[in-house]
């Protein structure tokens, strides 16, 4: 039957007797993708068999019929409400390109619609434009289009797959704005521009500019974006004191010799603020062929932060210098302020070591210490405030020890003298008790010698007690007797 139908088809084709409900249908698809071929048919043929064939529509050329519904690479669906049947072909191959026929079986001659299928490689393009950007900067991708596409949909996507570009578009002419991306079209120059801000290294890669076509495949152009990382960033730590000045030394590349030089402040390069505008405390000087200097006067605590040397209004890849400025309070100024706030009868010594502050509060200031410490450095004043009371206490202790030792010495001396006088008095009583002093002279002399021996022993005792103290004068009983030898004579009279 199909042989007869093929013969009839060829004969009718030669005689132009093939009935068609539409003109030539053109279909554009990409290799490796799935595609559809849709054909309409007249009213009254809803229940007739439909099929898709290619070339001469021989039996082997029949790809699928509505009675088969589904085959390996083909699927057919008849929508009777719209009178359109659609054949889906999966995984297009380059060999699938060619002529096809949508057929409706009926008695006599079938109804045919011619289809022209074009298969293109799913990649673009022969020419690729290159653009460059840098981290934290921005870049614009410019895409041309023809005069017939002024009102057509335009879009841009990443990658090199035209078949999926529209579905994966990062921005279109309908959206205008999408995060870091913005869309703008110039109808006079017939160029649409997509701007990407705050670039990252991940933004590098191939981009496709697409212009939608109604009766043919979309038109694409390719752009390669290269985002470069910052090179050779030098970071420095500097310190300054409140009220003082600090200078930033900034090198710059030779190509920026005629550019404006300035510094900006901020943690991020892309968002730092120009400090040379409206800031009288920031001054530019010492501009040479390789570097320039910026001095910040009358430093404030709010000046602390991150600074960038700039010699180009647009951040471009090159060598850049970064400064991390810390601002500290003046050491002496802080000490004087704290001393002024303390009561008059107390003294506060404040000294700093690195980033820590130690405060020491002492006892009442000794009289006259203020005059002694005027004009002296803080360290010397501190030593006097601490050492003077200790020195006075040490001197007082020494004086008390000497007084105590002198007192003990006097007490021991008095006791020795008292013992000696008592011994002398006893011996005198013994002498005065005789009737004749001269008759008893030998006895007195003997007693005197005994007394001397006792007195010497007493003297030795005192020496042992007092150690190396002063020696005491020793008197013997005999000497006292001879000194008073006239007394008994007077008494005899």
XYZ file of C-alpha atoms in Angstrom, residues 128-337:
210
model
C 34.505 36.668 20.245
C 35.033 40.174 21.613
C 37.226 40.510 24.719
C 36.763 42.981 27.554
C 38.553 43.331 30.903
C 37.515 44.391 34.369
C 38.928 44.277 37.885
C 37.701 43.268 41.285
C 35.167 45.630 42.919
C 34.955 47.605 39.688
C 32.342 47.659 36.942
C 32.255 46.800 33.249
C 29.776 47.139 30.388
C 29.074 44.462 27.752
C 27.941 46.014 24.468
C 25.851 43.988 22.009
C 24.787 45.099 18.474
C 21.478 44.330 16.707
C 19.980 45.101 13.269
C 17.338 47.662 12.399
C 14.643 44.994 12.087
C 15.115 43.941 15.686
C 14.593 47.297 17.395
C 11.452 46.066 19.140
C 12.510 42.430 19.558
C 13.370 40.839 22.851
C 17.043 41.143 23.791
C 18.896 39.256 26.475
C 22.267 38.107 27.709
C 23.341 34.811 29.251
C 26.476 33.108 30.480
C 28.101 30.255 28.636
C 28.154 29.183 25.018
C 24.835 27.367 24.530
C 22.504 29.336 22.233
C 19.788 26.680 22.619
C 19.326 27.443 26.308
C 20.460 31.063 26.416
C 16.994 32.597 26.630
C 15.884 30.179 29.342
C 19.048 30.919 31.338
C 19.266 34.649 30.626
C 20.721 36.698 33.504
C 18.869 39.794 32.316
C 16.530 40.757 29.454
C 15.184 43.946 27.902
C 11.957 43.290 29.835
C 13.566 43.216 33.305
C 16.049 46.129 32.993
C 17.577 45.473 36.452
C 18.709 42.302 38.178
C 20.926 42.739 41.244
C 24.378 43.857 40.070
C 23.261 43.862 36.411
C 21.467 46.675 34.586
C 20.143 46.820 30.989
C 20.072 49.814 28.667
C 19.410 50.041 24.902
C 20.369 52.811 22.486
C 18.091 52.649 19.441
C 20.111 55.262 17.541
C 23.330 53.256 17.612
C 21.376 49.967 17.758
C 23.455 48.709 20.675
C 22.175 47.371 23.961
C 24.465 47.486 26.986
C 24.543 45.328 30.095
C 26.565 46.778 33.021
C 27.922 44.524 35.771
C 28.995 46.291 38.975
C 31.081 45.118 41.952
C 32.890 42.587 39.828
C 34.308 39.403 41.315
C 36.721 36.866 39.893
C 33.767 34.494 39.390
C 32.269 36.918 36.846
C 34.985 35.947 34.355
C 33.874 33.863 31.398
C 31.973 33.810 28.114
C 28.706 35.742 27.663
C 26.211 35.544 24.781
C 24.181 38.502 23.595
C 20.888 37.261 22.113
C 18.296 38.910 19.880
C 15.074 36.980 19.429
C 13.794 36.274 15.908
C 10.225 35.247 15.187
C 10.639 33.273 11.954
C 14.204 32.115 12.357
C 16.771 31.199 14.909
C 17.853 33.878 17.382
C 20.926 35.906 16.539
C 23.891 35.831 18.931
C 27.208 37.549 19.502
C 29.852 36.450 22.015
C 31.870 38.409 24.564
C 34.716 37.105 26.750
C 35.008 38.888 30.122
C 38.238 38.755 32.076
C 38.195 39.980 35.685
C 41.645 40.580 37.116
C 42.523 40.426 40.775
C 44.345 43.219 42.555
C 48.097 43.025 42.308
C 50.750 43.754 44.847
C 48.626 45.435 47.515
C 50.865 46.848 50.248
C 49.421 47.361 53.715
C 50.999 49.479 56.464
C 50.178 50.017 60.157
C 50.689 53.568 61.439
C 49.926 55.269 64.759
C 49.235 58.841 65.741
C 48.302 60.855 68.816
C 45.271 63.077 69.278
C 46.105 66.653 68.352
C 49.282 65.717 66.476
C 49.969 65.156 62.753
C 50.687 62.070 60.641
C 51.874 61.737 57.029
C 50.952 59.038 54.490
C 53.567 58.315 51.822
C 51.870 57.081 48.628
C 53.641 55.651 45.547
C 51.813 55.604 42.210
C 52.419 54.077 38.731
C 54.074 56.211 36.027
C 50.992 56.181 33.795
C 49.080 58.112 36.467
C 51.522 61.030 36.486
C 48.978 63.545 35.200
C 46.069 62.172 37.226
C 44.647 63.704 40.373
C 46.210 62.315 43.551
C 44.224 61.835 46.743
C 43.447 59.420 49.574
C 40.120 57.868 50.414
C 38.879 56.259 53.613
C 36.869 53.054 53.915
C 37.205 49.338 54.525
C 36.390 48.561 50.861
C 38.136 50.052 47.834
C 34.924 50.434 45.881
C 33.114 52.387 48.595
C 35.831 54.546 50.174
C 35.241 58.301 50.594
C 37.483 60.961 49.068
C 39.091 62.720 52.061
C 40.575 65.588 50.042
C 37.158 67.136 49.430
C 35.822 69.363 52.214
C 38.578 68.334 54.658
C 40.954 71.181 55.520
C 43.025 68.943 57.812
C 44.094 66.767 54.837
C 46.784 68.342 52.639
C 48.628 67.068 49.555
C 52.346 67.849 49.180
C 55.712 66.490 48.007
C 54.314 65.283 44.671
C 57.112 63.677 42.643
C 57.296 61.446 39.598
C 56.864 58.345 41.748
C 54.989 59.287 44.912
C 53.016 61.909 46.813
C 52.361 62.650 50.486
C 49.187 63.433 52.385
C 49.423 64.942 55.881
C 46.579 64.790 58.392
C 46.819 67.556 61.014
C 45.094 67.882 64.393
C 44.345 64.180 64.609
C 41.045 63.107 66.127
C 39.966 59.715 67.417
C 37.477 59.522 64.544
C 40.346 59.673 62.040
C 41.259 56.058 62.845
C 40.479 53.596 60.057
C 41.626 52.303 56.650
C 42.998 54.669 54.006
C 43.795 54.061 50.316
C 46.222 55.959 48.121
C 44.473 56.898 44.876
C 45.855 58.208 41.611
C 43.025 57.125 39.323
C 39.277 57.897 39.590
C 38.561 54.404 38.276
C 40.136 51.479 40.083
C 42.496 49.777 37.684
C 44.803 46.875 38.230
C 48.174 47.941 39.602
C 50.205 48.535 42.744
C 48.232 50.116 45.573
C 49.056 51.167 49.129
C 46.736 50.711 52.100
C 47.158 52.315 55.527
C 45.572 51.209 58.801
C 45.675 54.280 61.066
C 45.173 54.036 64.826
C 44.825 57.213 66.909
C 45.685 57.276 70.616
C 45.336 59.924 73.306
C 48.437 61.894 74.284
C 50.005 60.281 77.394
C 50.900 63.486 79.289
C 47.676 65.193 78.373
C 45.665 62.341 79.776
C 47.690 62.321 83.015
C 47.299 66.045 83.622
C 43.563 65.873 82.993
